[in-house]
Amino acid sequence: MTPEQLVQTTGLFYQSLIHPALDDPTFLADLDRFCQMRDNLDRGLALQLIEEVNWRDRLLGFAVAALLQDWSLSSAILETLQRRLTGMAIVPAGAWLVIQHQRVPEASPALILTRFDLTLFDGEVGWVLTRLQAVREGTFSVATEEAGPHSGQSFQDQLELYESLCESA
């Protein structure tokens, strides 16, 4: 499957990945349809989507990577936080990396904060990286209402989304 085919097949599914609602039957039905596509998805597709310029494709790429549990993509996902056009993919990238580290810490890429502009998107890049660093130090906790400073995305909802995708595998 190509990125274009996935986008065409999933339609506006990427929009629901901005603010996933795991208690919404419509979202859950869309998520289930996405998960049923697993056999048509692969690492190459996930990487192509993750490396795209727009955040829409990146969100789909993160979802594919979680569904496949392809932890080898963690460096590519971390690198997206260095891009100026990251936008709505910041909190999802951070949540994906947290889930990855919790499941397979030895696959976690080195986190060197000086490589990142922590002030990007109202400090959301720094906000996410601080949480990722806390996971690595064993001091991570997240409040249900905790949301990114730029986009207002719930970190807890994003964590639940990626955990759910991993469980679907």
mmCIF file of the C-alpha atoms, coordinates in Angstrom:
data_MODEL
# 
_entry.id   MODEL 
# 
loop_
_atom_site.group_PDB 
_atom_site.id 
_atom_site.type_symbol 
_atom_site.label_atom_id 
_atom_site.label_alt_id 
_atom_site.label_comp_id 
_atom_site.label_asym_id 
_atom_site.label_entity_id 
_atom_site.label_seq_id 
_atom_site.pdbx_PDB_ins_code 
_atom_site.Cartn_x 
_atom_site.Cartn_y 
_atom_site.Cartn_z 
_atom_site.occupancy 
_atom_site.B_iso_or_equiv 
_atom_site.pdbx_formal_charge 
_atom_site.auth_seq_id 
_atom_site.auth_comp_id 
_atom_site.auth_asym_id 
_atom_site.auth_atom_id 
_atom_site.pdbx_PDB_model_num 
ATOM 1   C CA . MET A 1 1   ? 0.000   0.000  0.000  1.00 0.00 ? 1   MET A CA 1 
ATOM 2   C CA . THR A 1 2   ? 1.239   3.484  -0.797 1.00 0.00 ? 2   THR A CA 1 
ATOM 3   C CA . PRO A 1 3   ? 0.791   6.553  1.398  1.00 0.00 ? 3   PRO A CA 1 
ATOM 4   C CA . GLU A 1 4   ? -1.701  7.907  -1.128 1.00 0.00 ? 4   GLU A CA 1 
ATOM 5   C CA . GLN A 1 5   ? -3.725  4.696  -1.015 1.00 0.00 ? 5   GLN A CA 1 
ATOM 6   C CA . LEU A 1 6   ? -3.777  4.733  2.780  1.00 0.00 ? 6   LEU A CA 1 
ATOM 7   C CA . VAL A 1 7   ? -4.910  8.352  2.884  1.00 0.00 ? 7   VAL A CA 1 
ATOM 8   C CA . GLN A 1 8   ? -7.579  7.619  0.292  1.00 0.00 ? 8   GLN A CA 1 
ATOM 9   C CA . THR A 1 9   ? -8.750  4.497  2.138  1.00 0.00 ? 9   THR A CA 1 
ATOM 10  C CA . THR A 1 10  ? -8.856  6.123  5.576  1.00 0.00 ? 10  THR A CA 1 
ATOM 11  C CA . GLY A 1 11  ? -10.304 9.440  4.433  1.00 0.00 ? 11  GLY A CA 1 
ATOM 12  C CA . LEU A 1 12  ? -10.461 11.937 7.277  1.00 0.00 ? 12  LEU A CA 1 
ATOM 13  C CA . PHE A 1 13  ? -9.407  9.398  9.915  1.00 0.00 ? 13  PHE A CA 1 
ATOM 14  C CA . TYR A 1 14  ? -6.229  11.417 10.489 1.00 0.00 ? 14  TYR A CA 1 
ATOM 15  C CA . GLN A 1 15  ? -8.385  14.237 11.917 1.00 0.00 ? 15  GLN A CA 1 
ATOM 16  C CA . SER A 1 16  ? -9.622  12.006 14.712 1.00 0.00 ? 16  SER A CA 1 
ATOM 17  C CA . LEU A 1 17  ? -5.999  11.233 15.602 1.00 0.00 ? 17  LEU A CA 1 
ATOM 18  C CA . ILE A 1 18  ? -5.534  14.865 16.678 1.00 0.00 ? 18  ILE A CA 1 
ATOM 19  C CA . HIS A 1 19  ? -7.900  14.448 19.616 1.00 0.00 ? 19  HIS A CA 1 
ATOM 20  C CA . PRO A 1 20  ? -8.613  10.697 19.871 1.00 0.00 ? 20  PRO A CA 1 
ATOM 21  C CA . ALA A 1 21  ? -11.763 9.868  21.790 1.00 0.00 ? 21  ALA A CA 1 
ATOM 22  C CA . LEU A 1 22  ? -11.551 6.256  22.896 1.00 0.00 ? 22  LEU A CA 1 
ATOM 23  C CA . ASP A 1 23  ? -15.000 6.564  24.477 1.00 0.00 ? 23  ASP A CA 1 
ATOM 24  C CA . ASP A 1 24  ? -16.654 7.635  21.192 1.00 0.00 ? 24  ASP A CA 1 
ATOM 25  C CA . PRO A 1 25  ? -18.289 4.747  19.273 1.00 0.00 ? 25  PRO A CA 1 
ATOM 26  C CA . THR A 1 26  ? -17.669 6.462  15.920 1.00 0.00 ? 26  THR A CA 1 
ATOM 27  C CA . PHE A 1 27  ? -13.963 6.884  16.649 1.00 0.00 ? 27  PHE A CA 1 
ATOM 28  C CA . LEU A 1 28  ? -13.712 3.296  17.878 1.00 0.00 ? 28  LEU A CA 1 
ATOM 29  C CA . ALA A 1 29  ? -15.375 2.015  14.692 1.00 0.00 ? 29  ALA A CA 1 
ATOM 30  C CA . ASP A 1 30  ? -12.931 4.042  12.565 1.00 0.00 ? 30  ASP A CA 1 
ATOM 31  C CA . LEU A 1 31  ? -10.030 2.811  14.672 1.00 0.00 ? 31  LEU A CA 1 
ATOM 32  C CA . ASP A 1 32  ? -11.198 -0.781 14.267 1.00 0.00 ? 32  ASP A CA 1 
ATOM 33  C CA . ARG A 1 33  ? -11.386 -0.363 10.470 1.00 0.00 ? 33  ARG A CA 1 
ATOM 34  C CA . PHE A 1 34  ? -7.869  1.053  10.533 1.00 0.00 ? 34  PHE A CA 1 
ATOM 35  C CA . CYS A 1 35  ? -6.608  -1.882 12.621 1.00 0.00 ? 35  CYS A CA 1 
ATOM 36  C CA . GLN A 1 36  ? -8.190  -4.342 10.182 1.00 0.00 ? 36  GLN A CA 1 
ATOM 37  C CA . MET A 1 37  ? -5.864  -2.950 7.508  1.00 0.00 ? 37  MET A CA 1 
ATOM 38  C CA . ARG A 1 38  ? -2.814  -4.217 9.416  1.00 0.00 ? 38  ARG A CA 1 
ATOM 39  C CA . ASP A 1 39  ? -1.937  -6.936 6.912  1.00 0.00 ? 39  ASP A CA 1 
ATOM 40  C CA . ASN A 1 40  ? -1.690  -4.288 4.158  1.00 0.00 ? 40  ASN A CA 1 
ATOM 41  C CA . LEU A 1 41  ? 0.673   -2.063 6.138  1.00 0.00 ? 41  LEU A CA 1 
ATOM 42  C CA . ASP A 1 42  ? 4.424   -2.295 6.521  1.00 0.00 ? 42  ASP A CA 1 
ATOM 43  C CA . ARG A 1 43  ? 7.466   -0.540 7.927  1.00 0.00 ? 43  ARG A CA 1 
ATOM 44  C CA . GLY A 1 44  ? 8.278   1.169  4.620  1.00 0.00 ? 44  GLY A CA 1 
ATOM 45  C CA . LEU A 1 45  ? 4.843   2.764  4.509  1.00 0.00 ? 45  LEU A CA 1 
ATOM 46  C CA . ALA A 1 46  ? 5.107   3.907  8.120  1.00 0.00 ? 46  ALA A CA 1 
ATOM 47  C CA . LEU A 1 47  ? 8.535   5.448  7.483  1.00 0.00 ? 47  LEU A CA 1 
ATOM 48  C CA . GLN A 1 48  ? 7.362   7.241  4.335  1.00 0.00 ? 48  GLN A CA 1 
ATOM 49  C CA . LEU A 1 49  ? 4.443   8.749  6.249  1.00 0.00 ? 49  LEU A CA 1 
ATOM 50  C CA . ILE A 1 50  ? 6.591   9.721  9.248  1.00 0.00 ? 50  ILE A CA 1 
ATOM 51  C CA . GLU A 1 51  ? 9.118   11.475 7.018  1.00 0.00 ? 51  GLU A CA 1 
ATOM 52  C CA . GLU A 1 52  ? 6.448   13.507 5.191  1.00 0.00 ? 52  GLU A CA 1 
ATOM 53  C CA . VAL A 1 53  ? 6.404   17.263 5.602  1.00 0.00 ? 53  VAL A CA 1 
ATOM 54  C CA . ASN A 1 54  ? 2.789   17.517 6.722  1.00 0.00 ? 54  ASN A CA 1 
ATOM 55  C CA . TRP A 1 55  ? 1.560   16.477 10.133 1.00 0.00 ? 55  TRP A CA 1 
ATOM 56  C CA . ARG A 1 56  ? -1.478  14.688 8.691  1.00 0.00 ? 56  ARG A CA 1 
ATOM 57  C CA . ASP A 1 57  ? 0.631   11.980 7.087  1.00 0.00 ? 57  ASP A CA 1 
ATOM 58  C CA . ARG A 1 58  ? 2.847   11.816 10.163 1.00 0.00 ? 58  ARG A CA 1 
ATOM 59  C CA . LEU A 1 59  ? -0.139  11.063 12.382 1.00 0.00 ? 59  LEU A CA 1 
ATOM 60  C CA . LEU A 1 60  ? -1.050  8.172  10.110 1.00 0.00 ? 60  LEU A CA 1 
ATOM 61  C CA . GLY A 1 61  ? 2.586   7.040  10.115 1.00 0.00 ? 61  GLY A CA 1 
ATOM 62  C CA . PHE A 1 62  ? 2.707   7.014  13.908 1.00 0.00 ? 62  PHE A CA 1 
ATOM 63  C CA . ALA A 1 63  ? -0.515  4.982  13.971 1.00 0.00 ? 63  ALA A CA 1 
ATOM 64  C CA . VAL A 1 64  ? 0.873   2.479  11.455 1.00 0.00 ? 64  VAL A CA 1 
ATOM 65  C CA . ALA A 1 65  ? 4.122   2.193  13.442 1.00 0.00 ? 65  ALA A CA 1 
ATOM 66  C CA . ALA A 1 66  ? 2.205   1.547  16.683 1.00 0.00 ? 66  ALA A CA 1 
ATOM 67  C CA . LEU A 1 67  ? -0.090  -0.985 15.036 1.00 0.00 ? 67  LEU A CA 1 
ATOM 68  C CA . LEU A 1 68  ? 2.942   -2.829 13.667 1.00 0.00 ? 68  LEU A CA 1 
ATOM 69  C CA . GLN A 1 69  ? 4.840   -2.306 16.934 1.00 0.00 ? 69  GLN A CA 1 
ATOM 70  C CA . ASP A 1 70  ? 7.831   -1.350 14.836 1.00 0.00 ? 70  ASP A CA 1 
ATOM 71  C CA . TRP A 1 71  ? 10.069  0.158  17.477 1.00 0.00 ? 71  TRP A CA 1 
ATOM 72  C CA . SER A 1 72  ? 12.897  0.578  14.967 1.00 0.00 ? 72  SER A CA 1 
ATOM 73  C CA . LEU A 1 73  ? 11.063  3.737  13.839 1.00 0.00 ? 73  LEU A CA 1 
ATOM 74  C CA . SER A 1 74  ? 11.631  5.500  17.165 1.00 0.00 ? 74  SER A CA 1 
ATOM 75  C CA . SER A 1 75  ? 14.613  7.512  15.892 1.00 0.00 ? 75  SER A CA 1 
ATOM 76  C CA . ALA A 1 76  ? 12.626  8.737  12.879 1.00 0.00 ? 76  ALA A CA 1 
ATOM 77  C CA . ILE A 1 77  ? 9.755   9.747  15.151 1.00 0.00 ? 77  ILE A CA 1 
ATOM 78  C CA . LEU A 1 78  ? 12.074  11.551 17.555 1.00 0.00 ? 78  LEU A CA 1 
ATOM 79  C CA . GLU A 1 79  ? 13.606  13.416 14.604 1.00 0.00 ? 79  GLU A CA 1 
ATOM 80  C CA . THR A 1 80  ? 10.190  14.805 13.655 1.00 0.00 ? 80  THR A CA 1 
ATOM 81  C CA . LEU A 1 81  ? 10.360  16.941 16.792 1.00 0.00 ? 81  LEU A CA 1 
ATOM 82  C CA . GLN A 1 82  ? 13.283  18.832 15.245 1.00 0.00 ? 82  GLN A CA 1 
ATOM 83  C CA . ARG A 1 83  ? 11.218  20.033 12.291 1.00 0.00 ? 83  ARG A CA 1 
ATOM 84  C CA . ARG A 1 84  ? 9.549   23.406 12.150 1.00 0.00 ? 84  ARG A CA 1 
ATOM 85  C CA . LEU A 1 85  ? 6.453   21.969 10.450 1.00 0.00 ? 85  LEU A CA 1 
ATOM 86  C CA . THR A 1 86  ? 5.691   19.445 13.163 1.00 0.00 ? 86  THR A CA 1 
ATOM 87  C CA . GLY A 1 87  ? 2.527   21.167 14.431 1.00 0.00 ? 87  GLY A CA 1 
ATOM 88  C CA . MET A 1 88  ? -0.220  18.800 15.462 1.00 0.00 ? 88  MET A CA 1 
ATOM 89  C CA . ALA A 1 89  ? 2.171   15.824 15.489 1.00 0.00 ? 89  ALA A CA 1 
ATOM 90  C CA . ILE A 1 90  ? 4.203   16.941 18.525 1.00 0.00 ? 90  ILE A CA 1 
ATOM 91  C CA . VAL A 1 91  ? 2.096   15.453 21.314 1.00 0.00 ? 91  VAL A CA 1 
ATOM 92  C CA . PRO A 1 92  ? 1.334   12.268 19.333 1.00 0.00 ? 92  PRO A CA 1 
ATOM 93  C CA . ALA A 1 93  ? 5.069   11.795 18.653 1.00 0.00 ? 93  ALA A CA 1 
ATOM 94  C CA . GLY A 1 94  ? 5.818   12.191 22.341 1.00 0.00 ? 94  GLY A CA 1 
ATOM 95  C CA . ALA A 1 95  ? 3.091   9.740  23.328 1.00 0.00 ? 95  ALA A CA 1 
ATOM 96  C CA . TRP A 1 96  ? 4.311   7.190  20.768 1.00 0.00 ? 96  TRP A CA 1 
ATOM 97  C CA . LEU A 1 97  ? 7.845   7.505  22.138 1.00 0.00 ? 97  LEU A CA 1 
ATOM 98  C CA . VAL A 1 98  ? 6.622   7.081  25.722 1.00 0.00 ? 98  VAL A CA 1 
ATOM 99  C CA . ILE A 1 99  ? 4.751   3.885  24.824 1.00 0.00 ? 99  ILE A CA 1 
ATOM 100 C CA . GLN A 1 100 ? 7.773   2.646  22.872 1.00 0.00 ? 100 GLN A CA 1 
ATOM 101 C CA . HIS A 1 101 ? 10.083  3.274  25.832 1.00 0.00 ? 101 HIS A CA 1 
ATOM 102 C CA . GLN A 1 102 ? 7.717   1.594  28.271 1.00 0.00 ? 102 GLN A CA 1 
ATOM 103 C CA . ARG A 1 103 ? 7.504   -1.508 26.083 1.00 0.00 ? 103 ARG A CA 1 
ATOM 104 C CA . VAL A 1 104 ? 11.062  -1.761 24.716 1.00 0.00 ? 104 VAL A CA 1 
ATOM 105 C CA . PRO A 1 105 ? 13.392  0.668  26.505 1.00 0.00 ? 105 PRO A CA 1 
ATOM 106 C CA . GLU A 1 106 ? 16.475  -0.754 24.824 1.00 0.00 ? 106 GLU A CA 1 
ATOM 107 C CA . ALA A 1 107 ? 15.119  0.442  21.458 1.00 0.00 ? 107 ALA A CA 1 
ATOM 108 C CA . SER A 1 108 ? 14.855  4.051  22.628 1.00 0.00 ? 108 SER A CA 1 
ATOM 109 C CA . PRO A 1 109 ? 17.024  6.518  20.733 1.00 0.00 ? 109 PRO A CA 1 
ATOM 110 C CA . ALA A 1 110 ? 19.371  8.817  22.610 1.00 0.00 ? 110 ALA A CA 1 
ATOM 111 C CA . LEU A 1 111 ? 17.618  11.944 23.831 1.00 0.00 ? 111 LEU A CA 1 
ATOM 112 C CA . ILE A 1 112 ? 19.930  14.941 23.587 1.00 0.00 ? 112 ILE A CA 1 
ATOM 113 C CA . LEU A 1 113 ? 17.830  17.981 24.393 1.00 0.00 ? 113 LEU A CA 1 
ATOM 114 C CA . THR A 1 114 ? 20.332  20.453 22.917 1.00 0.00 ? 114 THR A CA 1 
ATOM 115 C CA . ARG A 1 115 ? 19.443  19.130 19.447 1.00 0.00 ? 115 ARG A CA 1 
ATOM 116 C CA . PHE A 1 116 ? 15.920  20.518 19.763 1.00 0.00 ? 116 PHE A CA 1 
ATOM 117 C CA . ASP A 1 117 ? 14.401  23.973 19.808 1.00 0.00 ? 117 ASP A CA 1 
ATOM 118 C CA . LEU A 1 118 ? 12.421  23.508 23.007 1.00 0.00 ? 118 LEU A CA 1 
ATOM 119 C CA . THR A 1 119 ? 10.547  26.774 22.435 1.00 0.00 ? 119 THR A CA 1 
ATOM 120 C CA . LEU A 1 120 ? 8.866   25.678 19.183 1.00 0.00 ? 120 LEU A CA 1 
ATOM 121 C CA . PHE A 1 121 ? 5.070   25.766 19.107 1.00 0.00 ? 121 PHE A CA 1 
ATOM 122 C CA . ASP A 1 122 ? 4.642   27.687 22.360 1.00 0.00 ? 122 ASP A CA 1 
ATOM 123 C CA . GLY A 1 123 ? 7.138   25.386 24.066 1.00 0.00 ? 123 GLY A CA 1 
ATOM 124 C CA . GLU A 1 124 ? 5.234   22.222 23.171 1.00 0.00 ? 124 GLU A CA 1 
ATOM 125 C CA . VAL A 1 125 ? 8.383   20.497 21.888 1.00 0.00 ? 125 VAL A CA 1 
ATOM 126 C CA . GLY A 1 126 ? 10.077  21.122 25.243 1.00 0.00 ? 126 GLY A CA 1 
ATOM 127 C CA . TRP A 1 127 ? 6.912   20.108 27.099 1.00 0.00 ? 127 TRP A CA 1 
ATOM 128 C CA . VAL A 1 128 ? 6.836   16.735 25.306 1.00 0.00 ? 128 VAL A CA 1 
ATOM 129 C CA . LEU A 1 129 ? 10.563  16.092 25.627 1.00 0.00 ? 129 LEU A CA 1 
ATOM 130 C CA . THR A 1 130 ? 10.417  16.828 29.368 1.00 0.00 ? 130 THR A CA 1 
ATOM 131 C CA . ARG A 1 131 ? 7.798   14.099 29.722 1.00 0.00 ? 131 ARG A CA 1 
ATOM 132 C CA . LEU A 1 132 ? 9.835   11.687 27.623 1.00 0.00 ? 132 LEU A CA 1 
ATOM 133 C CA . GLN A 1 133 ? 12.887  12.378 29.760 1.00 0.00 ? 133 GLN A CA 1 
ATOM 134 C CA . ALA A 1 134 ? 10.812  11.729 32.903 1.00 0.00 ? 134 ALA A CA 1 
ATOM 135 C CA . VAL A 1 135 ? 9.772   8.333  31.504 1.00 0.00 ? 135 VAL A CA 1 
ATOM 136 C CA . ARG A 1 136 ? 13.411  7.448  31.002 1.00 0.00 ? 136 ARG A CA 1 
ATOM 137 C CA . GLU A 1 137 ? 14.253  8.566  34.543 1.00 0.00 ? 137 GLU A CA 1 
ATOM 138 C CA . GLY A 1 138 ? 11.317  6.656  36.042 1.00 0.00 ? 138 GLY A CA 1 
ATOM 139 C CA . THR A 1 139 ? 9.585   9.783  37.335 1.00 0.00 ? 139 THR A CA 1 
ATOM 140 C CA . PHE A 1 140 ? 6.823   10.097 34.728 1.00 0.00 ? 140 PHE A CA 1 
ATOM 141 C CA . SER A 1 141 ? 3.214   10.663 35.633 1.00 0.00 ? 141 SER A CA 1 
ATOM 142 C CA . VAL A 1 142 ? 0.451   12.303 33.666 1.00 0.00 ? 142 VAL A CA 1 
ATOM 143 C CA . ALA A 1 143 ? -2.710  13.979 34.854 1.00 0.00 ? 143 ALA A CA 1 
ATOM 144 C CA . THR A 1 144 ? -5.877  13.164 32.936 1.00 0.00 ? 144 THR A CA 1 
ATOM 145 C CA . GLU A 1 145 ? -6.442  16.806 32.053 1.00 0.00 ? 145 GLU A CA 1 
ATOM 146 C CA . GLU A 1 146 ? -2.822  17.482 31.027 1.00 0.00 ? 146 GLU A CA 1 
ATOM 147 C CA . ALA A 1 147 ? -2.689  18.975 27.525 1.00 0.00 ? 147 ALA A CA 1 
ATOM 148 C CA . GLY A 1 148 ? -0.019  20.339 25.221 1.00 0.00 ? 148 GLY A CA 1 
ATOM 149 C CA . PRO A 1 149 ? 0.489   24.107 25.496 1.00 0.00 ? 149 PRO A CA 1 
ATOM 150 C CA . HIS A 1 150 ? 0.196   24.750 21.749 1.00 0.00 ? 150 HIS A CA 1 
ATOM 151 C CA . SER A 1 151 ? -2.495  22.455 20.430 1.00 0.00 ? 151 SER A CA 1 
ATOM 152 C CA . GLY A 1 152 ? -4.353  21.478 23.579 1.00 0.00 ? 152 GLY A CA 1 
ATOM 153 C CA . GLN A 1 153 ? -4.000  17.782 22.791 1.00 0.00 ? 153 GLN A CA 1 
ATOM 154 C CA . SER A 1 154 ? -4.529  15.499 25.764 1.00 0.00 ? 154 SER A CA 1 
ATOM 155 C CA . PHE A 1 155 ? -1.355  13.583 26.512 1.00 0.00 ? 155 PHE A CA 1 
ATOM 156 C CA . GLN A 1 156 ? -3.388  10.904 28.299 1.00 0.00 ? 156 GLN A CA 1 
ATOM 157 C CA . ASP A 1 157 ? -5.682  10.426 25.285 1.00 0.00 ? 157 ASP A CA 1 
ATOM 158 C CA . GLN A 1 158 ? -2.672  10.100 22.990 1.00 0.00 ? 158 GLN A CA 1 
ATOM 159 C CA . LEU A 1 159 ? -1.048  7.555  25.300 1.00 0.00 ? 159 LEU A CA 1 
ATOM 160 C CA . GLU A 1 160 ? -4.279  5.547  25.373 1.00 0.00 ? 160 GLU A CA 1 
ATOM 161 C CA . LEU A 1 161 ? -4.522  5.659  21.571 1.00 0.00 ? 161 LEU A CA 1 
ATOM 162 C CA . TYR A 1 162 ? -1.031  4.252  21.019 1.00 0.00 ? 162 TYR A CA 1 
ATOM 163 C CA . GLU A 1 163 ? -1.467  1.682  23.771 1.00 0.00 ? 163 GLU A CA 1 
ATOM 164 C CA . SER A 1 164 ? -4.719  0.610  22.115 1.00 0.00 ? 164 SER A CA 1 
ATOM 165 C CA . LEU A 1 165 ? -3.037  0.303  18.706 1.00 0.00 ? 165 LEU A CA 1 
ATOM 166 C CA . CYS A 1 166 ? -0.275  -1.816 20.201 1.00 0.00 ? 166 CYS A CA 1 
ATOM 167 C CA . GLU A 1 167 ? -2.835  -4.064 21.873 1.00 0.00 ? 167 GLU A CA 1 
ATOM 168 C CA . SER A 1 168 ? -4.625  -4.521 18.531 1.00 0.00 ? 168 SER A CA 1 
ATOM 169 C CA . ALA A 1 169 ? -1.565  -6.134 16.992 1.00 0.00 ? 169 ALA A CA 1 
# 
